[in-house]
Coordinates of C-alpha atoms in Angstrom, one line a residue:
X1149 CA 56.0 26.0 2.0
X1150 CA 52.9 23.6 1.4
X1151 CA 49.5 24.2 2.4
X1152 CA 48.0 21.4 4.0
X1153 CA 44.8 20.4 1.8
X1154 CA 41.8 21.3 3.2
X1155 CA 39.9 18.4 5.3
X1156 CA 37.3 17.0 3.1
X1157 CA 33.4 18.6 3.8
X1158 CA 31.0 16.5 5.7
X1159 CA 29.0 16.5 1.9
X1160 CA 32.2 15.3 0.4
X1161 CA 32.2 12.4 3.1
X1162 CA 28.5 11.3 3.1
X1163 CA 28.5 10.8 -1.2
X1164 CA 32.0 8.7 -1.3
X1165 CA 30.1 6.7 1.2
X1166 CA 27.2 6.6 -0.7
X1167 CA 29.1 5.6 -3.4
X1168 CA 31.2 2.8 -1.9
X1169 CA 28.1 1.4 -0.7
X1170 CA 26.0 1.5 -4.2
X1171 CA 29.2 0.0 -5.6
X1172 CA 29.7 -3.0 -3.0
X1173 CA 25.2 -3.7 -3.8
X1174 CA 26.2 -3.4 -7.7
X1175 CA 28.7 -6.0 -7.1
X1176 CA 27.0 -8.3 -4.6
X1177 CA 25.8 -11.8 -6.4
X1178 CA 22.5 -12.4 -6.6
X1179 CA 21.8 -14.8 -3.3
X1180 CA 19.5 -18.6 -4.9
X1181 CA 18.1 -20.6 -2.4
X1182 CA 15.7 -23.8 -3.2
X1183 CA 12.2 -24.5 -1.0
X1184 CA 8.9 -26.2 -2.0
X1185 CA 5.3 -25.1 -0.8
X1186 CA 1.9 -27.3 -1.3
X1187 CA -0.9 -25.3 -2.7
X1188 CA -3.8 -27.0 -4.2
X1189 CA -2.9 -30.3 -3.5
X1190 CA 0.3 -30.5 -5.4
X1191 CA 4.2 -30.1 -3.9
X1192 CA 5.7 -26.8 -6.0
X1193 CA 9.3 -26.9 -5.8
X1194 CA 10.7 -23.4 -6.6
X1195 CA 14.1 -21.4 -7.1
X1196 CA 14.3 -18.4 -5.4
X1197 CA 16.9 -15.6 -6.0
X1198 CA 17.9 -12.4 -4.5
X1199 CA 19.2 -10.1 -6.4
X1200 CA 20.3 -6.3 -6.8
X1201 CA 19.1 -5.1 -10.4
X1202 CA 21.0 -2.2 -11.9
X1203 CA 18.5 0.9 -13.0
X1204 CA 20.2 3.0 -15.6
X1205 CA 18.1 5.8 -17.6
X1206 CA 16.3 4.3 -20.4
X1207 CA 18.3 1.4 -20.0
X1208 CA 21.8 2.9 -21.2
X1209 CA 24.5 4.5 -19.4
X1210 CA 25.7 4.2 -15.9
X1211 CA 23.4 2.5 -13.6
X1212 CA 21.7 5.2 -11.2
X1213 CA 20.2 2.9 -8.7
X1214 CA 20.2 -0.4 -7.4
X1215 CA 16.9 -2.4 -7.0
X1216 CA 16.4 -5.6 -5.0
X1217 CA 14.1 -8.2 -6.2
X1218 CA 13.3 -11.7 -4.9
X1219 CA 12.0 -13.9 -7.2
X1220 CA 10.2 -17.2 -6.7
X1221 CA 10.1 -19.4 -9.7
X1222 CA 8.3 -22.9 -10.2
X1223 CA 11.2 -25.7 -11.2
X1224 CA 10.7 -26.6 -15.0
X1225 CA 7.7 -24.3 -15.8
X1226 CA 7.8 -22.8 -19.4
X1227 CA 7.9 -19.2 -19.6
X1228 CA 4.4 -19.5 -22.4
X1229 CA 2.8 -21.4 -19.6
X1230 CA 3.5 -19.7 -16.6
X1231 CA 2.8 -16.1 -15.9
X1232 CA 4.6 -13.8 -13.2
X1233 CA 3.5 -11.0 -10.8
X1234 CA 5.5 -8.0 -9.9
X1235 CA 4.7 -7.0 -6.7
X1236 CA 5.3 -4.3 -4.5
X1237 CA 4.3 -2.0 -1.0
X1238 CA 3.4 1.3 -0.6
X1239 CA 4.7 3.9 1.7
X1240 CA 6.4 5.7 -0.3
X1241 CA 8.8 4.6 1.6
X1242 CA 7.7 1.1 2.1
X1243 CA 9.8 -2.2 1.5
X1244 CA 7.8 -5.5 0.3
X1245 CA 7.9 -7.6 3.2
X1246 CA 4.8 -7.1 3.9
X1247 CA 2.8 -8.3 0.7
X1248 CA 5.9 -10.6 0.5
X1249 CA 6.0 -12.5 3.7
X1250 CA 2.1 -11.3 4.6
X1251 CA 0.4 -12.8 1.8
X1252 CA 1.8 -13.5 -1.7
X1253 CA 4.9 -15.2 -0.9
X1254 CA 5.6 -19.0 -0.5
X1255 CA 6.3 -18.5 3.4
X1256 CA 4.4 -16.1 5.7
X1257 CA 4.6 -14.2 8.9
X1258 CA 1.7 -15.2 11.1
X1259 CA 0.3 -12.3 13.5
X1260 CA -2.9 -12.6 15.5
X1261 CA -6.5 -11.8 13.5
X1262 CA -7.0 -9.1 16.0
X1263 CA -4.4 -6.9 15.0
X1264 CA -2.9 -6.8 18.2
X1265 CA 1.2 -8.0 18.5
X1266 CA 2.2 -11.0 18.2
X1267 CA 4.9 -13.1 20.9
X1268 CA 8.3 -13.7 20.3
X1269 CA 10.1 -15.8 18.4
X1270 CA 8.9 -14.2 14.9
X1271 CA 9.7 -16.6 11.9
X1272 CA 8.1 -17.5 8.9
X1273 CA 6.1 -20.7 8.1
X1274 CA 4.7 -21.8 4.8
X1275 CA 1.7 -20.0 3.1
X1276 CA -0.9 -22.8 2.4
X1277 CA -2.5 -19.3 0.9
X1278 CA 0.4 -18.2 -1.4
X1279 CA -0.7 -16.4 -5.0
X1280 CA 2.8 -19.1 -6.2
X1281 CA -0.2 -21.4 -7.1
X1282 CA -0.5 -18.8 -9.9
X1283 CA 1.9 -17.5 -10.9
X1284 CA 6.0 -16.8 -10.4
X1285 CA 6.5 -14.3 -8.2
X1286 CA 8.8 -11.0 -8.0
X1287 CA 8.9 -8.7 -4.9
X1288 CA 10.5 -5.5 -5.7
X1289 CA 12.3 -3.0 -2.5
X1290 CA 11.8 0.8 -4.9
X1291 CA 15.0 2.9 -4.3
X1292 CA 15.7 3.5 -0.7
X1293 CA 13.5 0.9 0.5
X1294 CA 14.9 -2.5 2.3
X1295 CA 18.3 -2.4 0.5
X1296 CA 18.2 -0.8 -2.6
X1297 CA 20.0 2.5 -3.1
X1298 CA 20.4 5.2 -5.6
X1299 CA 24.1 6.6 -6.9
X1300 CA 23.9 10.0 -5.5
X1301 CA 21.8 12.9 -4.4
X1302 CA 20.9 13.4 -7.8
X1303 CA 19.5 10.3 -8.4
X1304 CA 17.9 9.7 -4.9
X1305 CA 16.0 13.4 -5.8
X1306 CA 14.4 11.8 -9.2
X1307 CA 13.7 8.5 -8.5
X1308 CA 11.7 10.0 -5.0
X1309 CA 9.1 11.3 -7.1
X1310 CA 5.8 10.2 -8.9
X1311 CA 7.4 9.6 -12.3
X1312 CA 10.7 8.5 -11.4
X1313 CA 9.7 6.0 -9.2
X1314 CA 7.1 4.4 -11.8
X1315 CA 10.0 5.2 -14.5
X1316 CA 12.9 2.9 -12.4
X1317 CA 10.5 0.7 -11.7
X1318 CA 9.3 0.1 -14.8
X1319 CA 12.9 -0.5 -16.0
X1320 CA 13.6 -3.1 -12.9
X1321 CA 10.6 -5.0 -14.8
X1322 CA 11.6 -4.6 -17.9
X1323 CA 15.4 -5.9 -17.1
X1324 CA 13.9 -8.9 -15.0
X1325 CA 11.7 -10.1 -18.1
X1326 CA 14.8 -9.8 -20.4
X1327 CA 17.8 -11.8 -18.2
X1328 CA 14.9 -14.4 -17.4
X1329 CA 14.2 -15.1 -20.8
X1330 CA 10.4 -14.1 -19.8
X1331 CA 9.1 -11.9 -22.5
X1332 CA 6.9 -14.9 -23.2
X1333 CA 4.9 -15.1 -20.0
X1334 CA 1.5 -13.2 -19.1
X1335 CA 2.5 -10.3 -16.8
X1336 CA 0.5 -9.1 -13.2
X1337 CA 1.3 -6.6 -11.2
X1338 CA 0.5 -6.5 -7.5
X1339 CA 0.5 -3.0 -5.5
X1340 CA -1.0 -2.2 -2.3
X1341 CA -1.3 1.1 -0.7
X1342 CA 1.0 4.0 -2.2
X1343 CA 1.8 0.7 -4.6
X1344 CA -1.5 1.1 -6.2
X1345 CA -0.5 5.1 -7.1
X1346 CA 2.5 3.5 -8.8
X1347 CA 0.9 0.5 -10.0
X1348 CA -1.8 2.4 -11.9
X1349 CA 1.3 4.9 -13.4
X1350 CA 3.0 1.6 -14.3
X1351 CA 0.3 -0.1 -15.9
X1352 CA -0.1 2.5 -18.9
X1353 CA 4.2 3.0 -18.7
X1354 CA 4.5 -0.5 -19.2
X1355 CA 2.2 -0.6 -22.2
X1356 CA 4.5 2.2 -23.5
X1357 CA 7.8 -0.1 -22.9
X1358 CA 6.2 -3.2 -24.7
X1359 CA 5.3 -4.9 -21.6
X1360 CA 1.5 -5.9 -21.8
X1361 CA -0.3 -6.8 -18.7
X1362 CA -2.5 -8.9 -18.4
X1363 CA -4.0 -8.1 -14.7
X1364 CA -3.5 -5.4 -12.2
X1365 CA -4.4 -5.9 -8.5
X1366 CA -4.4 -2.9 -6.5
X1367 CA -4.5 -3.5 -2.3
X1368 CA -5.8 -1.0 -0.3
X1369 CA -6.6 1.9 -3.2
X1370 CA -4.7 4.8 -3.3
X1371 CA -4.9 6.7 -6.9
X1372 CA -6.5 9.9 -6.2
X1373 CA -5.0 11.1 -3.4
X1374 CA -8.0 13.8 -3.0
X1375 CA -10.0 11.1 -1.7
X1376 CA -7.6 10.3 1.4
X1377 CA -6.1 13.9 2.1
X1378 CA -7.8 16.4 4.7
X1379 CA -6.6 19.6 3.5
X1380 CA -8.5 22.9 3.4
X1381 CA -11.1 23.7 1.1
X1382 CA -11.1 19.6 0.3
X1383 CA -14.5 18.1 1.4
X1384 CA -14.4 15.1 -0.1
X1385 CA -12.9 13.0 2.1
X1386 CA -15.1 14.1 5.1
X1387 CA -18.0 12.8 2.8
X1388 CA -15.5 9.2 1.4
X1389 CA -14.4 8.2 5.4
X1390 CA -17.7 8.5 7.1
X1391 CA -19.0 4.9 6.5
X1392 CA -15.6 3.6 7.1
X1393 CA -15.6 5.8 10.5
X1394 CA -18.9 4.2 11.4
X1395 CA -18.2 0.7 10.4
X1396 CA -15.4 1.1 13.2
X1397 CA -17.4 2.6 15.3
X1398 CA -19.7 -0.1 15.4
X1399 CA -16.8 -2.7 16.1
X1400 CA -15.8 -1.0 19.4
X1401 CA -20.0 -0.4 20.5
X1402 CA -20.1 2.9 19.9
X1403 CA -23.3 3.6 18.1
X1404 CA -26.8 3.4 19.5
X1405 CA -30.4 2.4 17.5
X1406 CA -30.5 0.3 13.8
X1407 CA -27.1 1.4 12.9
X1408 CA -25.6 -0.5 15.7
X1409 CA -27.0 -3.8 14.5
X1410 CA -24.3 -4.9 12.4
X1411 CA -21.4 -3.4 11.0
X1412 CA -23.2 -4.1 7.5
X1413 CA -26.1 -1.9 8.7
X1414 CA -23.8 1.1 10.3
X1415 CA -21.9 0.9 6.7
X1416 CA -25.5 1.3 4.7
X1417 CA -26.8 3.7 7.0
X1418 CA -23.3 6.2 6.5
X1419 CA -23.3 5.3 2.5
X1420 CA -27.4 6.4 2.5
X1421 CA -26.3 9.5 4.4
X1422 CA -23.2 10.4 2.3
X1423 CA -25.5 10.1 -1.0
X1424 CA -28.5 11.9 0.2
X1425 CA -27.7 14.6 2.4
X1426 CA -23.9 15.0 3.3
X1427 CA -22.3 16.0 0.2
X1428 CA -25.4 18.5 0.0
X1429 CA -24.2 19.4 3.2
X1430 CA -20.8 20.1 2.7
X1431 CA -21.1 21.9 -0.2
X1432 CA -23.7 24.6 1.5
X1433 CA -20.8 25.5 4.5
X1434 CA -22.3 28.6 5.9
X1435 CA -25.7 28.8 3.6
X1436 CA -26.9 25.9 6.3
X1437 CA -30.1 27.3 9.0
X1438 CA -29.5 26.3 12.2
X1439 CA -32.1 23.8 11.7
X1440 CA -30.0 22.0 8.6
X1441 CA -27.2 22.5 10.9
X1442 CA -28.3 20.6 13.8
X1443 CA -30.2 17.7 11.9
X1444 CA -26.6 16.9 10.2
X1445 CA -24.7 17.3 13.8
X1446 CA -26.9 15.0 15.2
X1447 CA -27.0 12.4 12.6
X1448 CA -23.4 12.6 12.2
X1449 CA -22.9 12.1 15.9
X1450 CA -25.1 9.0 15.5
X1451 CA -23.0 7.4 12.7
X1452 CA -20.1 7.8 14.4
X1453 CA -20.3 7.7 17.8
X1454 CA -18.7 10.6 18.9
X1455 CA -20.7 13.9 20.6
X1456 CA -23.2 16.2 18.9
X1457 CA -20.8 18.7 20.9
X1458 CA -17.5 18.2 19.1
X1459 CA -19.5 17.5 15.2
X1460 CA -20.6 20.9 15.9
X1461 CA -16.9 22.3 16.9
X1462 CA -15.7 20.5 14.0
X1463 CA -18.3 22.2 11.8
X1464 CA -19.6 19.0 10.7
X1465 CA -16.0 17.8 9.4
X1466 CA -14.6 14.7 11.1
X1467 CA -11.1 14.1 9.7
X1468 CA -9.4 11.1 10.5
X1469 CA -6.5 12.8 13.1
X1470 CA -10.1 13.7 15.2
X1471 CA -11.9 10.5 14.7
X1472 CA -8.1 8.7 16.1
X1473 CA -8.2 10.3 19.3
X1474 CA -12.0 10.9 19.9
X1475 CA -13.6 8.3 19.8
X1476 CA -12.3 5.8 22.3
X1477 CA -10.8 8.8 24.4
X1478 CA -13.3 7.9 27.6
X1479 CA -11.2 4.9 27.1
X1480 CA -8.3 6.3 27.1
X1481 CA -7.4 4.5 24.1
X1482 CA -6.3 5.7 20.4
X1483 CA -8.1 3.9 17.1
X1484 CA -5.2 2.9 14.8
X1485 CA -5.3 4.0 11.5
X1486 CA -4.1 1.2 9.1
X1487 CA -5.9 -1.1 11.3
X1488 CA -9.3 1.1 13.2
X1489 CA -9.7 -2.6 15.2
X1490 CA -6.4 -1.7 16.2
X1491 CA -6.2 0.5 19.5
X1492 CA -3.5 1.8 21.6
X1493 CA -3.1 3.5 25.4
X1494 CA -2.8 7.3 25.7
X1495 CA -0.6 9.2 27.2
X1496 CA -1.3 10.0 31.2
X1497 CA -2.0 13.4 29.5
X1498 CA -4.0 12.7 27.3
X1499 CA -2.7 14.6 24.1
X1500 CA -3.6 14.9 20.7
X1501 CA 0.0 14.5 19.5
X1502 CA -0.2 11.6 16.2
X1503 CA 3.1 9.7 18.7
X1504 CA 2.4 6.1 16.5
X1505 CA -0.4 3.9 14.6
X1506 CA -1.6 1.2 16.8
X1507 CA -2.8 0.0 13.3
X1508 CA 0.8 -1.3 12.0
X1509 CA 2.9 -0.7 15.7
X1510 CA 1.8 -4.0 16.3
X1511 CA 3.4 -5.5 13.5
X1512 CA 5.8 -3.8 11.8
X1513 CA 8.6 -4.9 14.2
X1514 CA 7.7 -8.4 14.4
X1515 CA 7.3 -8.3 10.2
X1516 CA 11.0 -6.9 10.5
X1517 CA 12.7 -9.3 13.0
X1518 CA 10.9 -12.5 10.8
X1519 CA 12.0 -11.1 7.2
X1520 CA 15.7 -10.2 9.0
X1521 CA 15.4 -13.8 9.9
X1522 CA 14.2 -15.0 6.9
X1523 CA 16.5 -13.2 4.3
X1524 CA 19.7 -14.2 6.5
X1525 CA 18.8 -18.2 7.5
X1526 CA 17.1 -18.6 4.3
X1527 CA 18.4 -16.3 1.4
X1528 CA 21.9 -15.8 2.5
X1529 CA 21.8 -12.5 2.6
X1530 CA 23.8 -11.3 5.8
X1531 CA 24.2 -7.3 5.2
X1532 CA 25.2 -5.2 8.2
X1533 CA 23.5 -2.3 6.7
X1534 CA 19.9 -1.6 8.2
X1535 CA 17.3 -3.0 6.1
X1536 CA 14.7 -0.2 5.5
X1537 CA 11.2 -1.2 5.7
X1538 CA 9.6 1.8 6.3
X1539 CA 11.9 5.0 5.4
X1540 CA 10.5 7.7 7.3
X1541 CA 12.8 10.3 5.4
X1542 CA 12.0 9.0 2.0
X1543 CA 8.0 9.4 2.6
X1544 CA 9.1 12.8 4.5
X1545 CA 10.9 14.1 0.8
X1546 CA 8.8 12.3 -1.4
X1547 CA 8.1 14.8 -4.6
X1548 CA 4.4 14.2 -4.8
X1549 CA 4.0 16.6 -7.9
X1550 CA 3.9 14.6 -11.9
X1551 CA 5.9 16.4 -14.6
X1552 CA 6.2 20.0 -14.7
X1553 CA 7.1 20.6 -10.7
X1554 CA 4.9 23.6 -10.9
X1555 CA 1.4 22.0 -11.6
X1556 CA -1.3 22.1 -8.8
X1557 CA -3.7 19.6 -7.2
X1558 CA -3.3 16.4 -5.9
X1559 CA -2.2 13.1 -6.7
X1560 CA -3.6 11.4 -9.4
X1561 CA -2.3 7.9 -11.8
X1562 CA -6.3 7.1 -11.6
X1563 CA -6.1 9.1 -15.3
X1564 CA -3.2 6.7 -16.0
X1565 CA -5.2 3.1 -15.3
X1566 CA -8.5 4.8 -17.8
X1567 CA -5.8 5.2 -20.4
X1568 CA -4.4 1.7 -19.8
X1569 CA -8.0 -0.3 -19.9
X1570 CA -8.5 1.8 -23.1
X1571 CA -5.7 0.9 -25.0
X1572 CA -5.4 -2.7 -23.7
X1573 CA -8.6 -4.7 -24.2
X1574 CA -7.1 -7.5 -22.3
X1575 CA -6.1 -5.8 -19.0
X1576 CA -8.5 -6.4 -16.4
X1577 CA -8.6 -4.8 -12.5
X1578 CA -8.9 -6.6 -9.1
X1579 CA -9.2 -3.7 -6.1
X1580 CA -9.1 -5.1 -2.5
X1581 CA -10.4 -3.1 0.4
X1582 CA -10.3 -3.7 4.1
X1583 CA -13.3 -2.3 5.8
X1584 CA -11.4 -1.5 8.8
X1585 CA -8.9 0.5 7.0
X1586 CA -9.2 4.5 7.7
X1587 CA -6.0 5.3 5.8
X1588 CA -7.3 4.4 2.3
X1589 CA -11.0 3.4 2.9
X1590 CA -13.3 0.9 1.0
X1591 CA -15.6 3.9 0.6
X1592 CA -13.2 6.0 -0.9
X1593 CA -11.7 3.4 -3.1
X1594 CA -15.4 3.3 -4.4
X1595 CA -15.6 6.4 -5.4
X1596 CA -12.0 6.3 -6.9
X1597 CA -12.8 3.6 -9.6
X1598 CA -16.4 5.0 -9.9
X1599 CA -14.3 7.9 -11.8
X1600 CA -12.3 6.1 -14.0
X1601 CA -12.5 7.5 -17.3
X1602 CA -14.1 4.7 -19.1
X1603 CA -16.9 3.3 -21.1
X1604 CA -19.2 0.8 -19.3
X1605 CA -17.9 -2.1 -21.3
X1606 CA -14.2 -1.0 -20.0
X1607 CA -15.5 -0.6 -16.8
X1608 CA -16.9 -4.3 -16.6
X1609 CA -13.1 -5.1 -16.5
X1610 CA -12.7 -3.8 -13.0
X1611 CA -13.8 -5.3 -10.0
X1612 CA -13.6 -4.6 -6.1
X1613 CA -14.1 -6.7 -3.5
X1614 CA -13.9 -6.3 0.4
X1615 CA -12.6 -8.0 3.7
X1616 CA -13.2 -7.6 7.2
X1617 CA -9.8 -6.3 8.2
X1618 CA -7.7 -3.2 8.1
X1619 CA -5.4 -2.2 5.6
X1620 CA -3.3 -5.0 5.3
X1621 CA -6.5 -7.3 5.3
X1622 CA -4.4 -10.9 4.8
X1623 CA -3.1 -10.3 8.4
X1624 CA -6.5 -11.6 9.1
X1625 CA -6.6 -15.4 8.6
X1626 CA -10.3 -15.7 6.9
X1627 CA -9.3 -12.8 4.4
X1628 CA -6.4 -14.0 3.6
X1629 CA -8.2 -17.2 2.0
X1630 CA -10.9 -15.2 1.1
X1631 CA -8.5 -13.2 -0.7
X1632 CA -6.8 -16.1 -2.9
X1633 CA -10.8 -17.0 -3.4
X1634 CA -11.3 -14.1 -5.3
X1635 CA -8.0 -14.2 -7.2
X1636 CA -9.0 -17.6 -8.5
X1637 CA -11.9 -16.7 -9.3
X1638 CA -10.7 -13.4 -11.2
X1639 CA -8.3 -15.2 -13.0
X1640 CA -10.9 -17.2 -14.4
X1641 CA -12.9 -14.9 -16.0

């Protein structure tokens, strides 16, 4: 007699499904549309092309992910003369709608300046403000992101990492250059949030693929992720977020006396603090008198708005989960994160339970319904398989740690932009901060490329400039052309 075989384990299942669907992306032809947009004065008529890039390991072998890009390319532009950006979210976890349909791209998903939601119908509508002026443009979704899908487990466990994102990505680029016949174009990248970790990793990886940039803008710094984490026995971003916690507390009229004048002079008076007498304070702890004690509760308390009472509970360290549901509480409000103009209602019970950021909760579905709308109407592109723009599970599994898995500390690709200023004399740096943003403040983005390991001649290369919005600062109208402002200008010097 025959044994029945065995029914196949639910493991078994989930990777032939896997498979099947990286094989049906693999096979999927790229999607080419047509559009024009007027920048400048002049009609630009562009290609645009959606397509699923195979990621094999140093380029040979069997591909191990599939990458999505969408390119915009100017009609009849030679490659010597016309240069292209890679660009790219955050997250991890993040697709590129939102640099892609927020700022950069050709059309754009308009929102309120406020930060507050938008009405239905979302759409896009062309971006009088799009970086296409500029240069040809290339959104990339990393691996498990929108679309784009690794092999297997295996694959999905390297490429969620430090490296092996920077390393696949890096390849994506590499691939796009070669079946565009573009190796002879300048080459930006654009990377905003967790993008600016891997876009400083990517800038010295590229260098080591033969890929020379000539400009790297990082949105909404995130490098050294000691500047942005609370953990224990990390001070430093106590001392980093205060001026961006009292800029925001001046906004919503929270702060009393000369600070309260302008959100100019609440930044200054928090910066003055931070450099004369909190870091001081900080690194004493327990050595403080009573006397030292109470002078920093109280001036605390002043630059932020919330009670002397709950500075002292909180030992004179306000971390950002406190400062979210503190400082409006009397309101019954919480301050978003991404966005601190941002604010949302508590619960009737008023917990302390982190439910959702009022900062991006305003947009993110409306961002997803326009792009849905966008890539289907538009692009062609009519998968019934959810398009992930923000991957809870792949920030959740995310293998923060860089080569051996054992090493300590934090975060860092900061080393990695230092090395790649050093070795190319031509790169040069354009950070962009939004002072409203308390998930990777402008004040800690200061002191991240203060420590960039570099000569002051290097140094001159970089430059920073701010906006009067969250974290996603081209939401806001008068950034957003303030924003291509300051691109000009940086591509002029």
């Amino acid at each position: 007699m025959v044994d029945a075989a065995a029914p196949a384990s639910p493991d078994t299942d989930a990777a032939k499904q896997l498979k099947e669907r990286f094989d049906k992306l693999l096979a999927t032809p790229a999607a080419h549309s047509t559009g024009s947009v007027t920048l400048g004065g002049r009609k630009l008529d562009y290609d645009v092309q959606a397509a699923f890039v195979p990621v094999a390991p140093g380029g040979l072998g069997e591909p191990e992910a599939v990458i999505m890009t969408t390119a915009y390319q100017l009609k009849g532009a030679g490659a010597a003369h016309r240069p292209v950006c890679f660009a790219f979210n955050g997250g991890p976890g993040s697709a590129s709608i939102w640099l892609h349909l927020g700022a950069l791209g050709p059309k754009r998903m308009v929102v309120p300046d406020d930060g507050s939601m938008p009405q239905a119908p979302y759409g896009v509508e062309d971006n009088p403000h799009s970086w296409f002026e500029h240069f040809d443009l290339i959104f990339i979704d990393p691996p498990h992101t929108g679309w784009s899908l690794t092999a297997n487990d295996a694959a999905r466990k390297k490429m969620l990492s430090v490296d092996g994102d920077i390393d696949a990505l890096a390849e994506v680029m590499r691939l796009w250059l070669t079946r565009h016949k573009r190796w002879g174009s300048p080459v930006y990248l654009a990377g905003e949030s967790y993008g600016t970790t891997r876009g400083a990793g990517l800038a010295n990886k590229l260098q080591d693929l033969g890929v020379v940039l000539s400009g790297l803008i990082l949105v909404s710094c995130a490098m050294d992720l000691q500047s942005i984490v609370f953990a224990p026995a990390n001070d430093l971003p106590y001392a980093l977020f205060l001026p961006a916690f009292a800029n925001v507390a001046q906004y919503h009229g929270l702060l009393q006396g000369p600070q309260a004048a302008s959100p100019a002079a609440a930044r200054a008076a928090a910066e003055a603090y931070v450099q004369e007498d909190y870091a001081a304070v900080l690194q004493a702890g327990s050595r403080l008198t009573d006397k030292q004690r109470g002078r920093a509760a109280k001036r605390i308390a002043e630059l932020t708005g919330l009670s002397r009472e709950l500075v002292e509970e909180k030992n004179l360290r306000i971390a950002d989960h406190t400062y979210f549901f503190e400082a409006l509480r009397h309101k019954g409000l919480i301050v978003g994160r991404l966005e601190g103009r941002s604010t949302g209602p508590m619960a009737a019970s008023r917990g302390r339970e982190w439910e959702f950021d009022p900062g991006i909760e305003a947009i993110a579905a409306p961002y997803t319904m326009a792009a849905m709308g966008y890539f289907s109407e538009q692009l062609g592109l009519a998968f019934e398989q959810r398009y992930e723009v923000l991957a809870r599970d792949v920030n959740r599994g995310w293998n923060w740690n860089r080569g051996d898995s054992s090493r300590m500390g934090f975060t860092s690709t900061s080393p990695d932009l230092a090395m790649a200023l050093r070795r190319n004399s031509n790169l040069k740096v354009l950070a962009a901060s939004g002072r409203y943003d308390l998930g990777t403040p402008y004040s800690a983005s200061d002191w991240s490329l203060a420590q960039l390991n570099v000569p002051a001649d290097v140094m001159a290369r970089v430059q920073h400039r701010y906006y009067d919005a969250g974290h996603m600062m081209y939401t806001r109208q008068a950034d957003l052309v303030q924003m291509k402002a300051d691109l000009a200008a940086w591509l002029a010097t």
